[in-house]
Amino acid sequence: MKIAPSLLSADFANLASELKDIERGGADLVHLDVMDGHFVPNLTFGCPIIKALRKHTTLPFDVHLMVEHPEVYFDDLSKAGAAMVSFHAEAAVHHDRLVHAIQEKGMKAGIALNPGTPLSMIEELLPILDFVLIMSVNPGFGGQKFISYSLDKIRRLKDMAKAMHRDELDIEVDGGVTPDNILALGEAGVTISVAGSSVFGKPDRKAAIEALKKR
């Protein structure tokens, strides 16, 4: 299980120091939520901020695009040093084309699904995806409670991947991850857990990350 603290819950006035803190604390990735104020009601940061942060950590950048027209971001994200990029199935039409566009720029490609979006929407794409991001809260805001039926969705995704001999497919979950539910998430098939307030909401980030990893 890899832990990817989400900068959405960090202190925006001290992002460089926040990055260094979670790197020292044992984080595996950094999760960056890019929101445009249209696909979701909130607005966060864009590619210039991501590029500026790149020099402050060696951790891989996992960029989650909660935006309309995600394809316009791919080139800048590649130049900014992103390692992984996911876009929402609900925000795009030509999914296959976008997955290949991300991969052609040397980044891992993923598709994110809202809680109410069925797995069938991406079933045909599982042979080419690097990862799938299951939203276990409705996107747009941090600190929300985990939606319980997400666990069954993750189990079904794991079974679908196994049936296609895609055991290497990463399953990422985002929303409401805590030490209380991370064990169940791992057993269901999650390989990457995004943790916002469970890490940045704690005074000791190293202890918070260790609490997640020990489960």
XYZ file of C-alpha atoms in Angstrom:
215
model
C 0.000 0.000 0.000
C 1.423 3.359 -1.055
C 0.360 6.481 0.832
C -0.195 9.656 -1.201
C -0.875 12.666 1.048
C -3.147 15.173 -0.677
C -1.935 18.778 -0.782
C -5.575 19.862 -0.814
C -5.453 19.531 2.988
C -2.040 21.167 3.421
C -1.212 24.719 4.477
C -1.326 26.564 1.152
C 0.885 29.330 2.533
C 3.708 26.854 3.234
C 3.496 24.212 0.522
C 7.254 23.758 0.114
C 7.740 22.983 3.799
C 4.651 20.769 3.803
C 6.159 18.709 0.977
C 9.422 18.285 2.838
C 7.537 17.286 5.969
C 5.634 14.429 4.325
C 8.725 13.248 2.453
C 10.608 12.976 5.749
C 7.535 11.274 7.187
C 7.615 8.400 4.693
C 5.053 9.367 2.043
C 5.313 7.447 -1.230
C 3.657 9.974 -3.553
C 2.217 13.475 -3.494
C -1.406 13.780 -4.619
C -2.247 17.095 -6.299
C -5.886 17.982 -6.974
C -6.283 20.409 -9.859
C -9.775 21.941 -9.786
C -11.157 24.451 -12.264
C -14.287 25.738 -10.522
C -16.441 24.217 -13.284
C -16.271 20.418 -13.141
C -16.216 20.826 -9.361
C -17.266 23.962 -7.451
C -13.880 24.488 -5.818
C -10.752 26.081 -7.310
C -7.223 25.034 -6.309
C -3.968 25.402 -8.244
C -2.661 24.799 -11.741
C 0.454 23.772 -13.619
C 2.640 26.784 -12.674
C 2.292 25.934 -8.973
C 3.004 22.256 -9.631
C 6.119 23.183 -11.600
C 7.292 25.487 -8.805
C 6.815 22.736 -6.208
C 8.714 20.112 -8.192
C 12.140 21.275 -6.940
C 11.107 20.946 -3.283
C 10.679 17.161 -3.161
C 11.837 13.966 -4.835
C 8.448 12.308 -4.331
C 6.529 11.421 -7.529
C 3.663 13.779 -8.375
C 0.246 12.148 -8.783
C -1.987 14.743 -10.451
C -5.769 14.368 -10.275
C -7.543 16.561 -12.819
C -11.001 17.566 -11.632
C -11.500 19.756 -14.665
C -13.367 20.165 -17.900
C -11.258 19.639 -21.046
C -8.445 17.787 -19.218
C -6.456 17.363 -22.427
C -5.327 20.995 -22.372
C -3.275 20.284 -19.233
C -1.246 17.283 -20.378
C 1.655 19.062 -22.048
C 2.181 21.501 -19.175
C 1.930 18.721 -16.590
C 4.597 16.749 -18.402
C 6.869 19.787 -18.400
C 6.073 20.371 -14.711
C 7.325 16.905 -13.776
C 4.132 14.954 -13.142
C 4.570 11.177 -12.950
C 0.893 10.164 -12.920
C -2.156 11.944 -14.330
C -5.803 10.992 -13.958
C -8.834 12.654 -15.516
C -12.500 12.089 -14.799
C -14.485 9.783 -17.054
C -17.433 12.147 -16.564
C -15.461 15.123 -17.902
C -14.335 13.654 -21.216
C -15.663 11.875 -24.287
C -12.674 10.360 -26.096
C -11.199 8.418 -23.198
C -8.937 6.142 -25.237
C -7.404 9.101 -27.042
C -6.684 10.918 -23.780
C -5.147 7.873 -22.103
C -2.719 7.472 -24.999
C -1.982 11.216 -25.028
C -0.881 11.059 -21.378
C 1.251 7.970 -21.909
C 2.905 9.420 -25.007
C 4.207 12.239 -22.806
C 5.897 9.723 -20.506
C 3.349 9.815 -17.672
C 1.197 7.047 -16.223
C -2.442 7.402 -17.222
C -5.459 6.882 -15.009
C -9.177 7.517 -15.068
C -11.099 8.739 -12.020
C -14.674 7.697 -11.307
C -17.156 9.581 -9.137
C -19.006 7.536 -6.495
C -22.128 7.235 -8.660
C -20.311 6.390 -11.903
C -20.371 2.666 -12.801
C -17.254 0.635 -13.527
C -18.760 -0.309 -16.879
C -17.832 3.156 -18.125
C -14.140 2.203 -18.180
C -14.266 -1.580 -18.610
C -13.044 -1.447 -22.215
C -10.080 0.689 -21.165
C -8.697 -1.580 -18.454
C -6.194 -3.236 -20.833
C -4.436 0.108 -21.450
C -4.832 2.012 -18.168
C -1.974 2.261 -15.670
C -4.316 2.937 -12.763
C -7.908 3.666 -11.818
C -8.839 6.253 -9.208
C -11.988 5.409 -7.273
C -13.531 8.435 -5.615
C -14.902 7.423 -2.218
C -16.331 10.908 -1.648
C -17.940 13.351 -4.041
C -15.086 15.385 -5.550
C -14.353 19.003 -4.837
C -13.680 19.308 -1.118
C -11.431 17.692 1.478
C -12.419 16.287 4.846
C -15.486 14.335 3.704
C -16.679 11.017 5.131
C -15.879 7.785 3.281
C -18.804 6.457 1.216
C -19.193 2.855 2.359
C -20.376 1.329 -0.932
C -17.028 2.294 -2.475
C -15.541 -0.845 -0.920
C -17.695 -3.137 -3.039
C -16.865 -1.078 -6.118
C -13.152 -1.551 -5.427
C -13.594 -5.307 -4.989
C -15.453 -5.548 -8.300
C -12.763 -3.504 -10.043
C -10.096 -5.824 -8.667
C -12.022 -8.842 -9.976
C -12.432 -7.213 -13.400
C -8.697 -6.493 -13.601
C -7.841 -10.041 -12.549
C -10.152 -11.495 -15.190
C -8.267 -9.447 -17.797
C -4.885 -10.557 -16.405
C -4.157 -6.982 -15.329
C -2.860 -7.801 -11.851
C -0.377 -4.929 -12.197
C -3.158 -2.341 -12.508
C -2.942 0.103 -9.599
C -6.203 0.843 -7.809
C -6.169 4.211 -6.088
C -8.793 5.461 -3.644
C -9.411 9.089 -2.727
C -11.675 10.362 0.030
C -12.193 9.681 3.705
C -9.193 7.363 4.116
C -8.324 6.820 7.789
C -6.422 4.275 9.904
C -9.828 2.763 10.686
C -10.670 1.804 7.098
C -7.320 1.467 5.326
C -6.958 -2.218 6.205
C -10.291 -2.989 4.567
C -9.253 -0.927 1.546
C -6.059 -2.927 1.148
C -7.938 -6.201 1.441
C -10.372 -5.009 -1.243
C -7.511 -4.357 -3.670
C -6.367 -0.767 -3.157
C -2.656 -0.220 -3.854
C -2.538 3.584 -3.465
C -4.427 5.479 -0.760
C -4.842 9.240 -0.943
C -4.916 10.740 2.542
C -5.682 14.399 3.136
C -6.806 15.401 6.605
C -5.600 12.033 7.964
C -2.060 13.283 7.335
C -2.085 17.069 7.066
C -4.699 17.375 9.792
C -2.281 15.862 12.304
C 0.553 17.725 14.058
C 2.993 14.818 13.552
C 2.848 13.873 9.870
C 5.364 11.038 10.222
C 3.257 9.392 12.924
C 0.126 9.919 10.825
C 1.669 8.225 7.782
C 3.029 5.383 9.916
C -0.440 4.863 11.413
C -1.810 4.359 7.900
C 0.992 2.053 6.809
C 0.836 -0.153 9.881
C -2.732 -1.176 9.205
